[in-house]
Short mmCIF file of C-alpha atoms in Angstrom, two decimals:
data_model
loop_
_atom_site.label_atom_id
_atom_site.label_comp_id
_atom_site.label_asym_id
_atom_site.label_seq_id
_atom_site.Cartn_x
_atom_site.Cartn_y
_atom_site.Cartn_z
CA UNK A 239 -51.77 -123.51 25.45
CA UNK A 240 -51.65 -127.23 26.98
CA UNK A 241 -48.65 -128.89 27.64
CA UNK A 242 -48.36 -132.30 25.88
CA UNK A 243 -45.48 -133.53 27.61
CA UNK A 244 -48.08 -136.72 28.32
CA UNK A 245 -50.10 -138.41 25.44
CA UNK A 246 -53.88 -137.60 25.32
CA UNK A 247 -56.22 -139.58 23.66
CA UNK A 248 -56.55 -140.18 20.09
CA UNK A 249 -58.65 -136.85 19.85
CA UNK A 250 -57.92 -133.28 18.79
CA UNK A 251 -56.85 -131.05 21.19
CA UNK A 252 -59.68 -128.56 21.14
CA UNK A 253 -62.71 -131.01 19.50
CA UNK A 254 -64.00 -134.38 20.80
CA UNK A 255 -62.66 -137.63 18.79
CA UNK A 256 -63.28 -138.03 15.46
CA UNK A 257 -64.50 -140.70 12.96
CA UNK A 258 -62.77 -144.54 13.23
CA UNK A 259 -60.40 -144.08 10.16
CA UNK A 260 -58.18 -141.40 11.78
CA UNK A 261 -58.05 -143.51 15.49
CA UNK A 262 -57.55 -146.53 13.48
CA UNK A 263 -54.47 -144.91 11.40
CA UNK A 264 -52.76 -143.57 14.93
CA UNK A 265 -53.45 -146.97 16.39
CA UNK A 266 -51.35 -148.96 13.60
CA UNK A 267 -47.70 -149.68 13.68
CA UNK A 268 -45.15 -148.32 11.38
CA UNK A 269 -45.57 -150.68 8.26
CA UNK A 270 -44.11 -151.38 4.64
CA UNK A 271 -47.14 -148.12 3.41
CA UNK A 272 -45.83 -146.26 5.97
CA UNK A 273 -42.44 -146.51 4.51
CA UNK A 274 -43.64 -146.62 0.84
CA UNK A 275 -45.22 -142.93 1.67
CA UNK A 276 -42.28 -141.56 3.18
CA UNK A 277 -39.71 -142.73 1.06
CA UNK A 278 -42.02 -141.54 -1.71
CA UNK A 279 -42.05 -137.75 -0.34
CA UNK A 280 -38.74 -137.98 0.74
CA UNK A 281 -36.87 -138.69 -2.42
CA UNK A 282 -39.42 -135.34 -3.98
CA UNK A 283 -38.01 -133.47 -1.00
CA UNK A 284 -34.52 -134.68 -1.20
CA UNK A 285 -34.53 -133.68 -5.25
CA UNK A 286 -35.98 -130.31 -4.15
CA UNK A 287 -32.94 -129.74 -1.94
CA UNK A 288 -30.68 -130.68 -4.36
CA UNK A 289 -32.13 -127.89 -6.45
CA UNK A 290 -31.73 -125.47 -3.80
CA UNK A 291 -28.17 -126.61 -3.34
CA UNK A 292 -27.62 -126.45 -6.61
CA UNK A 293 -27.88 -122.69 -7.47
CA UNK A 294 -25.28 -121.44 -4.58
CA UNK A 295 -22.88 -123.50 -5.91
CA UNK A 296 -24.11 -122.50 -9.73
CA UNK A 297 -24.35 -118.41 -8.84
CA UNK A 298 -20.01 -118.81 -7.26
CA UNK A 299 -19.34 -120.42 -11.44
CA UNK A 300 -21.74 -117.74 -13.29
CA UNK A 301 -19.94 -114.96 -11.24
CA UNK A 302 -16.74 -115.98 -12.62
CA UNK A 303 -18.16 -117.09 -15.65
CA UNK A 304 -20.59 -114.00 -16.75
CA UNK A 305 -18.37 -111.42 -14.62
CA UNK A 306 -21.81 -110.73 -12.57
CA UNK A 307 -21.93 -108.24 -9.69
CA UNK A 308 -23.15 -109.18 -5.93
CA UNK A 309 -26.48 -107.18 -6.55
CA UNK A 310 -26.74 -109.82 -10.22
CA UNK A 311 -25.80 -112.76 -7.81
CA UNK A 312 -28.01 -111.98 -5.64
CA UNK A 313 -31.19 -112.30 -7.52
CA UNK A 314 -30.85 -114.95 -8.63
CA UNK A 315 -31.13 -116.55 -5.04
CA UNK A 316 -34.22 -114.38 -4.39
CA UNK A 317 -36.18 -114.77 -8.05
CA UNK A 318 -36.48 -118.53 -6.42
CA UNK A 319 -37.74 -117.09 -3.39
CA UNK A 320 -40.23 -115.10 -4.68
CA UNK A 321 -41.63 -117.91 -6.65
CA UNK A 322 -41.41 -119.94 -3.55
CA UNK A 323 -43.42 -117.68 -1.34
CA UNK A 324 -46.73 -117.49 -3.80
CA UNK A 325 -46.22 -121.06 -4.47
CA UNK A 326 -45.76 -121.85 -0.67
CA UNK A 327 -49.42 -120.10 -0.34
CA UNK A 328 -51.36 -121.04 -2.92
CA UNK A 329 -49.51 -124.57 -2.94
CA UNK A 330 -51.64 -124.67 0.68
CA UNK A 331 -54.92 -123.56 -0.32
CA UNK A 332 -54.87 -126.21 -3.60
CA UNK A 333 -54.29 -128.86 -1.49
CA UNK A 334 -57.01 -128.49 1.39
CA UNK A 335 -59.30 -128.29 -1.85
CA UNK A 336 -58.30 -130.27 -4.41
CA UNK A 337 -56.04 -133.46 -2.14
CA UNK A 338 -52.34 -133.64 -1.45
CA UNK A 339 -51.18 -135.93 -3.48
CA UNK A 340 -52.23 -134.50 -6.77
CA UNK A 341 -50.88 -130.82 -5.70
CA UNK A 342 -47.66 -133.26 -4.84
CA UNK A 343 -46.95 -134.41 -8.13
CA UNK A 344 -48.10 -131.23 -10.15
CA UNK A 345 -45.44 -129.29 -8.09
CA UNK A 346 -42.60 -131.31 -8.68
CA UNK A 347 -43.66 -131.43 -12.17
CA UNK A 348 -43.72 -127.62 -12.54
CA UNK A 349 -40.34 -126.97 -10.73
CA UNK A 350 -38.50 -130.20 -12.42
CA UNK A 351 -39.17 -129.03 -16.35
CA UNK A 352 -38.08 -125.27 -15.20
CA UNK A 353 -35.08 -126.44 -13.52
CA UNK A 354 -34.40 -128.81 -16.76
CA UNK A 355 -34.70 -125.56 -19.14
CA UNK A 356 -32.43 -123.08 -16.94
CA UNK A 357 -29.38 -125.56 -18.64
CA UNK A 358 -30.00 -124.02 -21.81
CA UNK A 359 -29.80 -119.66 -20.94
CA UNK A 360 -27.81 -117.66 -22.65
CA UNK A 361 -27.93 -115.18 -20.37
CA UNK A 362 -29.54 -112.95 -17.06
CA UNK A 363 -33.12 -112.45 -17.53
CA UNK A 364 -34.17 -115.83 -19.10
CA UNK A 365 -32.21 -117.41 -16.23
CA UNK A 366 -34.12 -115.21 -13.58
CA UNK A 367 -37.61 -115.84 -15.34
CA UNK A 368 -37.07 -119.71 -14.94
CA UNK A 369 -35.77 -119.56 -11.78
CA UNK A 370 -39.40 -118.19 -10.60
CA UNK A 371 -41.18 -120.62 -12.11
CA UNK A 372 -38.70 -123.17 -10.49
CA UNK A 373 -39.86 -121.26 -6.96
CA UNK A 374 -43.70 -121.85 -7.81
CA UNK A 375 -43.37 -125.31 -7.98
CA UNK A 376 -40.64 -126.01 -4.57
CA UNK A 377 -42.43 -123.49 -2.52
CA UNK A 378 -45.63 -125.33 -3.11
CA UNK A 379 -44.16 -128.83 -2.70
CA UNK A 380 -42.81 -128.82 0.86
CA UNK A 381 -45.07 -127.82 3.49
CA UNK A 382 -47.74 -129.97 1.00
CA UNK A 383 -45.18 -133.44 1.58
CA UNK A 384 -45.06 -132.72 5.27
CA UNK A 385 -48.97 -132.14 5.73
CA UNK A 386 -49.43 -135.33 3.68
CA UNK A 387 -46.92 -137.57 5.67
CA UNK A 388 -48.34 -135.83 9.31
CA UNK A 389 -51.86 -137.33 8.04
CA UNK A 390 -50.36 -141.15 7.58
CA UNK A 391 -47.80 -141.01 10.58
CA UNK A 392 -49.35 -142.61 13.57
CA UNK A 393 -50.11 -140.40 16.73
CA UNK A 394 -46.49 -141.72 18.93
CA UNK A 395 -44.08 -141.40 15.85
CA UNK A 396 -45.16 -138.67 13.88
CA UNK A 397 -42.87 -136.03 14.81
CA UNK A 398 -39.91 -138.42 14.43
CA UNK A 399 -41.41 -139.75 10.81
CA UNK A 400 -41.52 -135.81 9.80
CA UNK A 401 -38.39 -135.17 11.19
CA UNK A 402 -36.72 -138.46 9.30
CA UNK A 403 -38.97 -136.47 6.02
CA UNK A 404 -37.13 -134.05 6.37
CA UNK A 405 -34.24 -135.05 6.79
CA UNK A 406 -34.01 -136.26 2.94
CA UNK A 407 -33.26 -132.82 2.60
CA UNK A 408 -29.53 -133.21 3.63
CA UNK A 409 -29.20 -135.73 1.46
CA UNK A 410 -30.30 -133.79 -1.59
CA UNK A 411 -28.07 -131.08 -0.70
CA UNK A 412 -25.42 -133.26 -0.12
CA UNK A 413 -25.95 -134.95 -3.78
CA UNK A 414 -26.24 -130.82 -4.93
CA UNK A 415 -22.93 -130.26 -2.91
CA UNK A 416 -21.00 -133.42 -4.70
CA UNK A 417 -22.64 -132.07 -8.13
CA UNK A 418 -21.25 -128.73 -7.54
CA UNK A 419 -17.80 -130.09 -6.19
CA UNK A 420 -17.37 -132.70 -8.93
CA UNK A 421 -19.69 -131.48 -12.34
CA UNK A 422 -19.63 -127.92 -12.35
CA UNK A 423 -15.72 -127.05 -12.16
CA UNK A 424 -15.43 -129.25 -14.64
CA UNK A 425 -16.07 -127.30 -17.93
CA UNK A 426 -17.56 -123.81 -18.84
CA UNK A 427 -21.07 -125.75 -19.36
CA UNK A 428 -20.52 -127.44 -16.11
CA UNK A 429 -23.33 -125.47 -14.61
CA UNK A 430 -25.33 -126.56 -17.48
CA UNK A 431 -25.28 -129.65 -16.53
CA UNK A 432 -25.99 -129.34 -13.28
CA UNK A 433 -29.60 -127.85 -14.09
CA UNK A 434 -29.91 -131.08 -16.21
CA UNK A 435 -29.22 -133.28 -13.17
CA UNK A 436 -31.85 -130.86 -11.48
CA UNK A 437 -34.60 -132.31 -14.03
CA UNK A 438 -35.48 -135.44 -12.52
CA UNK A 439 -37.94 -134.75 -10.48
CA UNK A 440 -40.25 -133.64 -13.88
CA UNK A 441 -39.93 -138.05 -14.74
CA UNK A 442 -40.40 -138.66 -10.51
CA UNK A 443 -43.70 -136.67 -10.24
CA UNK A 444 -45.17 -139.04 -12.85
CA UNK A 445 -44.36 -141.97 -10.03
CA UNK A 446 -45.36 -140.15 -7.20
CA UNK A 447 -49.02 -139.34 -8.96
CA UNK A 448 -49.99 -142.80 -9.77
CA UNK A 449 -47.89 -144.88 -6.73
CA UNK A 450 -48.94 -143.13 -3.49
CA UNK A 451 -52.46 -143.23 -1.86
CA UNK A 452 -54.39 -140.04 -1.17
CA UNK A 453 -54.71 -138.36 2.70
CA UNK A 454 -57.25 -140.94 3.97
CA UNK A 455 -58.21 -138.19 6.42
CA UNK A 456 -58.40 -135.48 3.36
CA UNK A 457 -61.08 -137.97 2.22
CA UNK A 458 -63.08 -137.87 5.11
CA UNK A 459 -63.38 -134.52 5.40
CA UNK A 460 -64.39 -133.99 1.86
CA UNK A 461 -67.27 -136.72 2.29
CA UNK A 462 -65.32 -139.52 0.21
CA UNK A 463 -65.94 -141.91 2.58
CA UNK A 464 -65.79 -145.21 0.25
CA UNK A 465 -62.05 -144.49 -0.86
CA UNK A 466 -61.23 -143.04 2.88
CA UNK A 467 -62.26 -146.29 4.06
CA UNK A 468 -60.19 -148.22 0.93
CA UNK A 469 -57.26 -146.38 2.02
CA UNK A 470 -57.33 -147.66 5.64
CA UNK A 471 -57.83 -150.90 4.93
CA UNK A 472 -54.76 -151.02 2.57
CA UNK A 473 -52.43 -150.04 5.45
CA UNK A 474 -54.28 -152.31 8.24
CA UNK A 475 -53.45 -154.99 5.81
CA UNK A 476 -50.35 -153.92 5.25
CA UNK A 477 -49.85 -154.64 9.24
CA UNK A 478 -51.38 -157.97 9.56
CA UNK A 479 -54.75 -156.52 10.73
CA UNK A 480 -58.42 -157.33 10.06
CA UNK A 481 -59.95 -154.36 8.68
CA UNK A 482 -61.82 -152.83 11.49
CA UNK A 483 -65.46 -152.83 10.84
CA UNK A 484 -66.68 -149.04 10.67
CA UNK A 485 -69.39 -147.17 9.34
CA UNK A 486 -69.16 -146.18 5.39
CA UNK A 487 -70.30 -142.30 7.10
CA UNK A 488 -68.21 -142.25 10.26
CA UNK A 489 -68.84 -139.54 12.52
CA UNK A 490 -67.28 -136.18 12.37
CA UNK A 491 -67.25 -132.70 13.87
CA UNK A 492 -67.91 -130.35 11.28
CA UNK A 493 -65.03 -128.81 9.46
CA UNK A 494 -63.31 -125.34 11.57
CA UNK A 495 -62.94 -124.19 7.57
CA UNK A 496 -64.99 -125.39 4.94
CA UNK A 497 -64.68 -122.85 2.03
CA UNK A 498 -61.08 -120.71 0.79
CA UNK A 499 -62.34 -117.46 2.56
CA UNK A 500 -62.86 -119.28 5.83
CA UNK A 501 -59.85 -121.11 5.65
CA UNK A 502 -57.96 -117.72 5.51
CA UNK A 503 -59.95 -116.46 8.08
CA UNK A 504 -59.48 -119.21 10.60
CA UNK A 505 -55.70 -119.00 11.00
CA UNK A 506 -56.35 -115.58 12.99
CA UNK A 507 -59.19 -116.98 14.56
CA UNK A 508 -59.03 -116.52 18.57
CA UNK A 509 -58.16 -120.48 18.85
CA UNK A 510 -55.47 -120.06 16.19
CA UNK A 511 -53.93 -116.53 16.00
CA UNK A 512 -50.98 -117.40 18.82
CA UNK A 513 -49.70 -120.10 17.27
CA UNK A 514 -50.26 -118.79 13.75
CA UNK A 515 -48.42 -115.46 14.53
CA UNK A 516 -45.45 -117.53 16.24
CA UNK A 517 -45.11 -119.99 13.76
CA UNK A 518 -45.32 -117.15 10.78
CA UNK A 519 -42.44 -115.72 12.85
CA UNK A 520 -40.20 -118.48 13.57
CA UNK A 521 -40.70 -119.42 10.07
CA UNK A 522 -39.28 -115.80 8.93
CA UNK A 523 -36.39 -115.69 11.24
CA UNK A 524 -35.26 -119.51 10.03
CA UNK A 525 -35.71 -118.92 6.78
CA UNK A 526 -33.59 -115.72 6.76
CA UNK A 527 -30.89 -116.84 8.57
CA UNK A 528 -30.69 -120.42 6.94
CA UNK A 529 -30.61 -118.84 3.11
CA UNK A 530 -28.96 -115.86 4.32
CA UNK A 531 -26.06 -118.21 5.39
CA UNK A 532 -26.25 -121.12 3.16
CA UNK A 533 -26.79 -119.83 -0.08
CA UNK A 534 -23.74 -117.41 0.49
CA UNK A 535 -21.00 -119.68 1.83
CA UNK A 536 -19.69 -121.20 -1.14
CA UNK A 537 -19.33 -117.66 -2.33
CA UNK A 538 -17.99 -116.23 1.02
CA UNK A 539 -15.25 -118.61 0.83
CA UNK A 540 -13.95 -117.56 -2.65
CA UNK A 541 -13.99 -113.80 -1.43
CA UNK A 542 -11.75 -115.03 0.96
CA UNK A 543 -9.04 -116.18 -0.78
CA UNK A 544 -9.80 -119.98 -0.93
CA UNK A 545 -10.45 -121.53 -5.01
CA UNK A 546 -13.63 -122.52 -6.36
CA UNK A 547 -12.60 -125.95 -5.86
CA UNK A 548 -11.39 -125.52 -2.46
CA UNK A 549 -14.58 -123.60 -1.43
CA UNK A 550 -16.92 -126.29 -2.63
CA UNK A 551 -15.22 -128.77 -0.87
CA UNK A 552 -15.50 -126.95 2.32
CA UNK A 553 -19.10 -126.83 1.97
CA UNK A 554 -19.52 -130.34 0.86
CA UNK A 555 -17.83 -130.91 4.49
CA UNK A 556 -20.12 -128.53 6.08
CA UNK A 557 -23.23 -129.72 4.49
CA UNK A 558 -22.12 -133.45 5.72
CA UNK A 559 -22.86 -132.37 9.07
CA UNK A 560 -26.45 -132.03 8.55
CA UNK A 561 -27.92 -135.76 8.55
CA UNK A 562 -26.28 -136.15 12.46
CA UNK A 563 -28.30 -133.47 12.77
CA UNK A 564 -31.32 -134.48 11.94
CA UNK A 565 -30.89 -137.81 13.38
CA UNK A 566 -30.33 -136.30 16.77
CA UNK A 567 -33.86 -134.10 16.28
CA UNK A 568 -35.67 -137.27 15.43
CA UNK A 569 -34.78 -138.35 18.55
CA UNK A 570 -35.13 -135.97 20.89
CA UNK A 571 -38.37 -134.37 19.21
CA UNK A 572 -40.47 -137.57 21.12
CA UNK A 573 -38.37 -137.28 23.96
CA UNK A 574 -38.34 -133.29 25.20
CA UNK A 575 -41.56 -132.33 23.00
CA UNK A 576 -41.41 -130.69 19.83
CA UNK A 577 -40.80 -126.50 21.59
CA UNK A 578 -37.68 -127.64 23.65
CA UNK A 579 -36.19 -129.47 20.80
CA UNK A 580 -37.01 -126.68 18.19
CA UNK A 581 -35.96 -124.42 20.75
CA UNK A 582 -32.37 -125.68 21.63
CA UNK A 583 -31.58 -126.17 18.06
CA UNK A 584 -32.31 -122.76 17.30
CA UNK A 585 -30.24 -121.57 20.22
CA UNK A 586 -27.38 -124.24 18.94
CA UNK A 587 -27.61 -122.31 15.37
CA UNK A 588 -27.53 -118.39 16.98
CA UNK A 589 -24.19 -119.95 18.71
CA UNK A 590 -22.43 -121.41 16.08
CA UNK A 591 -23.15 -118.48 13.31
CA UNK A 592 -21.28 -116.02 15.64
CA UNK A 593 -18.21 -118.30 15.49
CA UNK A 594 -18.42 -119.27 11.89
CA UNK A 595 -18.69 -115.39 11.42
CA UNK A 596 -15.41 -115.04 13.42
CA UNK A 597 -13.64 -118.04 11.87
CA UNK A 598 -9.79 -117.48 11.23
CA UNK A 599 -8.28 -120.91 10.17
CA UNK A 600 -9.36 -123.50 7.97
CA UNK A 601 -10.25 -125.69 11.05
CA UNK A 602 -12.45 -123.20 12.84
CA UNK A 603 -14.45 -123.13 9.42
CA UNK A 604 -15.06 -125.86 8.70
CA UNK A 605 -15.99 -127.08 12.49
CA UNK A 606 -18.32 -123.91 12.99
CA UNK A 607 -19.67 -124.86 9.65
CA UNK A 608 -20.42 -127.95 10.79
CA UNK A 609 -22.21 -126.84 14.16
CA UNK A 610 -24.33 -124.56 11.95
CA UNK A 611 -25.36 -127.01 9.77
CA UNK A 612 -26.00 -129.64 12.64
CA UNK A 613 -28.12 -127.04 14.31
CA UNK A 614 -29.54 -125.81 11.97
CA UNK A 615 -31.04 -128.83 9.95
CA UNK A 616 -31.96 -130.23 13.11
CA UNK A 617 -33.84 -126.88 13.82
CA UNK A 618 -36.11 -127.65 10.46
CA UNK A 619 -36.97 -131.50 10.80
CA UNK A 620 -38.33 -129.79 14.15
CA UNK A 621 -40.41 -126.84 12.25
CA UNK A 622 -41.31 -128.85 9.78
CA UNK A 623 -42.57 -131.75 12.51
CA UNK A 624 -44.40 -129.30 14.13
CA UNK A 625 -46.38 -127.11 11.76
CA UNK A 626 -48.97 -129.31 10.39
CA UNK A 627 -49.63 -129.82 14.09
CA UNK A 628 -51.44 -126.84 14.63
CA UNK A 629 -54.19 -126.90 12.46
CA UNK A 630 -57.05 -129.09 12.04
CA UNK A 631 -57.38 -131.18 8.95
CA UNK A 632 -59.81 -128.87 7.15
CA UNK A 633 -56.98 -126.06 7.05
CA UNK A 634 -54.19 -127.98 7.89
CA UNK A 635 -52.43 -127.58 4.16
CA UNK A 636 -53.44 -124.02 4.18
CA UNK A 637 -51.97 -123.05 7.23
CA UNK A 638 -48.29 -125.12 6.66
CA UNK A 639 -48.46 -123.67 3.22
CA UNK A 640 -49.12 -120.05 4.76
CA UNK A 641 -46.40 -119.97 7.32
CA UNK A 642 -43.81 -121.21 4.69
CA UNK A 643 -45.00 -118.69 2.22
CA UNK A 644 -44.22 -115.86 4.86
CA UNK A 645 -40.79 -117.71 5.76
CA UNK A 646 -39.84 -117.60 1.99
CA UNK A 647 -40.27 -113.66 1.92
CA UNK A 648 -37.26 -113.88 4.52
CA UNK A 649 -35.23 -115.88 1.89
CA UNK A 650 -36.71 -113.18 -0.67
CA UNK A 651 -34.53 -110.66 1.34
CA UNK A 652 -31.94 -112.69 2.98
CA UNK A 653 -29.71 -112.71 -0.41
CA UNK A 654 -30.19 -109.35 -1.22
CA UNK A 655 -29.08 -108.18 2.37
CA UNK A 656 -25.93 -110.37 2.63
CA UNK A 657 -24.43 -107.98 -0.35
CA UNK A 658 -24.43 -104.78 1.72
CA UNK A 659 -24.10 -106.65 4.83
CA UNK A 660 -20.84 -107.54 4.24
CA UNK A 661 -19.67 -104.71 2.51
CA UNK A 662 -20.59 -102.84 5.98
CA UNK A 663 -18.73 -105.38 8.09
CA UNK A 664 -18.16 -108.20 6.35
CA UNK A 665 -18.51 -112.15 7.62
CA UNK A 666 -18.33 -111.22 11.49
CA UNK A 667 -21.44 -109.15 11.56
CA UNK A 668 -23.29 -110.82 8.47
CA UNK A 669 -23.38 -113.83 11.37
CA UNK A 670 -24.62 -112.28 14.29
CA UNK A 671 -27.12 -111.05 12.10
CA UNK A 672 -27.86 -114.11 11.41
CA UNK A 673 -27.56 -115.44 14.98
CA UNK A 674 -29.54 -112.61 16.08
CA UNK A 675 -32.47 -113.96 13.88
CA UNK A 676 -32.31 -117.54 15.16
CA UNK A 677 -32.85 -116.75 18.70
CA UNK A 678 -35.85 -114.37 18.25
CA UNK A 679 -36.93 -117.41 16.44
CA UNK A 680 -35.67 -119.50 19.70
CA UNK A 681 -38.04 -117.42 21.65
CA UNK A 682 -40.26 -117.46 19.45
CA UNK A 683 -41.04 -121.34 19.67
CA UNK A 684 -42.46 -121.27 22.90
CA UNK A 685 -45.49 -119.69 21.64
CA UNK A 686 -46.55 -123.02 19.94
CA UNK A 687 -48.61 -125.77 20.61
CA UNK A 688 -47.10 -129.26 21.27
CA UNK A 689 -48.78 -132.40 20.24
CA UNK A 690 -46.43 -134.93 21.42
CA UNK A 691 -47.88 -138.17 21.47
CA UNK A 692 -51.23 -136.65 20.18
CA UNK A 693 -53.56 -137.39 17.25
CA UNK A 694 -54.07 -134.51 15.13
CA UNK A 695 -57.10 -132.82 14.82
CA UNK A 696 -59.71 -133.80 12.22
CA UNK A 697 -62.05 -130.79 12.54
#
């Protein structure tokens, strides 16, 4: 694997440069499209964490409310997950075949009308059965948004413009945190209204599917030259630039992956099956720990003594801590490379989940709390920056949408573990379990490529 701790030419790290339209994107600076496109995914990513969000805070009220048992609890975090984990793969595959945008806005779609209709259960199973079909439609939607934005960002900003994507997330779950601190204690139904709040995104997806321009490089790859071309030439004017003349058939290198089977294939391919098998892992370990953790803690907290009230403001607190976070991994992620950063966040997490875990006053809580979720969130806008890196265009969506599908088995499991977990030694070893994840993950990391400074690869 090659070091990028220097730029390289505007060319893909294992094929010669590409076509015009993608040097012509990396060479642009960041412009009023830029922003339009990730302010567009963002708020879709920051109403998908507020979903998220929403059901820890939702499962502490129905446990009261519907006298449920940990296993009952439980599920209902991991019904999501299962959803997410076929929609995280199949989410991939669409959208190397069919474009990113329209997977986009079908996703949120999906997920926002479930979430909308979970308000009305009267019970268990119909709750469970929507949550899975609220699962399809997240799992699909994220590593889709970041693939999309990676193809717009140019080459010296991207992993900062993905890490700034993602960091919409901490603002969704800080809007799901203030939901679940201020709606839900309020009444019986205040759950009920939560999921309501959690419908939004259905009326959103209609913006994003008719406001936001298409993957110019998707385009090219799939031989639409004409609107490829368009596309460019919207965001060169956008900058003050004279379209760049270009042929309407720019030159390629043919695709690595040009049907689903070989798309599949190619992710264990000898170029490939390093990085894939690291990334597949860190993406396990991160997601176990991170919904192991965060998906519990409102909970945790009432076991402990502390009211519902009280407990959701603690976490409203803790989840505060998470845009610093990602503001810190924006920076440093074109500074020390994208495995360093990843890497010392990662280590940052294992550290602070073995002292949340051993917590004994309100202020070691909530400032171990904070460390995780500093860590931790800064840990994803890293992942998340560097995933779409290591693929070229032709299976780029596949293989983001891959890796998170086997991370979201991890968050399949991580709820149902934390139940006999801490019945076997409660909060102090749930954590180092938890810590113990995040640094295989830590080591993990250094098996991936790093683009800094690089343009992607349009094979």
């Amino acid at each position: 694997m090659t070091d990028s701790s220097r730029p390289a030419p505007a060319a893909g790290a294992d094929a010669p440069a590409t076509g015009t339209l993608s040097r012509r994107l990396d060479d642009l600076p960041f412009t009023r499209r830029h922003l339009r496109v990730l302010t567009g995914s963002g708020i879709g990513w920051a109403l998908d964490a507020m979903d998220v969000g929403l059901i820890s805070f939702v499962i502490a009220a129905l446990a009261v409310q519907w006298d449920l048992q940990r296993h009952e609890t439980a599920w209902i975090a991991s019904i999501g997950f299962v959803g997410m984990a076929i929609g995280a793969s199949v989410g991939g595959l669409l959208a190397d075949r069919f474009g990113r945008r329209q997977v986009f806005a079908l996703t949120l779609l999906v997920y926002g009308i479930a979430t909308g209709a979970s308000a009305l259960v009267g019970g268990l199973v119909a709750l469970l059965i929507l949550r899975f079909f609220v699962g399809l439609g997240l799992g699909a939607e994220l590593p889709v948004a970041s693939t999309y934005v990676s193809e717009f960002a140019p080459a010296r900003m991207r992993g900062r413009l993905i890490v700034i994507l993602e960091a919409f997330w901490a603002v969704g779950w800080t809007a799901a945190a203030l939901i679940g601190y201020l709606v839900i204690p309020m009444s019986p139904d205040g759950w009920r209204w939560a999921f309501l709040l959690g419908a939004i995104p259905a009326v959103y997806a209609l913006i994003v599917r008719w406001g936001l321009p298409e993957s110019a490089r998707w385009l090219e790859r799939r031989g639409r030259f004409a609107a490829a071309e368009a596309v460019v030439r919207e965001f060169e004017s956008a900058a003050g630039r004279p379209a760049t003349a270009s042929s309407t058939r720019p030159e390629s290198p043919p695709a690595i992956a040009p049907t689903l089977g070989a798309r599949l294939a190619a992710l264990w391919a000898a170029e490939f099956r390093v990085r894939t098998a690291c990334l597949w892992l860190v993406w396990f370990c991160v997601n176990f720990s991170y919904y192991g953790a965060f998906i519990w803690i409102p909970s945790i907290l009432v076991e402990q003594g502390y009211d519902l009230v009280r407990s959701f403001g603690f976490t409203l607190v803790i989840t505060l801590a998470q845009l610093p976070g990602y503001a810190v991994a924006a920076w440093l992620i074109e500074v020390w490379g994208r495995r360093l950063t990843l890497s010392v966040f990662l280590v940052g997490s294992a550290a602070s989940a073995i002292v949340f875990g051993t917590a004994g006053s309100v202020g070691m809580i909530i400032g171990a709390g904070m460390a995780l979720s500093f860590f931790n969130l800064g840990a994803w806008g890293a992942l998340y920056a560097v995933t779409p890196e290591m693929y070229p265009t032709s299976l780029r969506a596949t293989g983001s949408g891959w890796a998170a599908g086997v991370g979201r088995i991890a968050s399949i499991v991580a709820p149902l573990a934390v139940p006999p977990l801490l019945t076997a030694g409660g909060a102090p070893v749930l954590f180092i379990v938890f810590a113990v994840f995040f640094a295989v993950a830590a080591a993990a990391a250094w098996g991936l490529a790093d683009r800094r400074g690089r343009a992607l690869d349009d094979r």
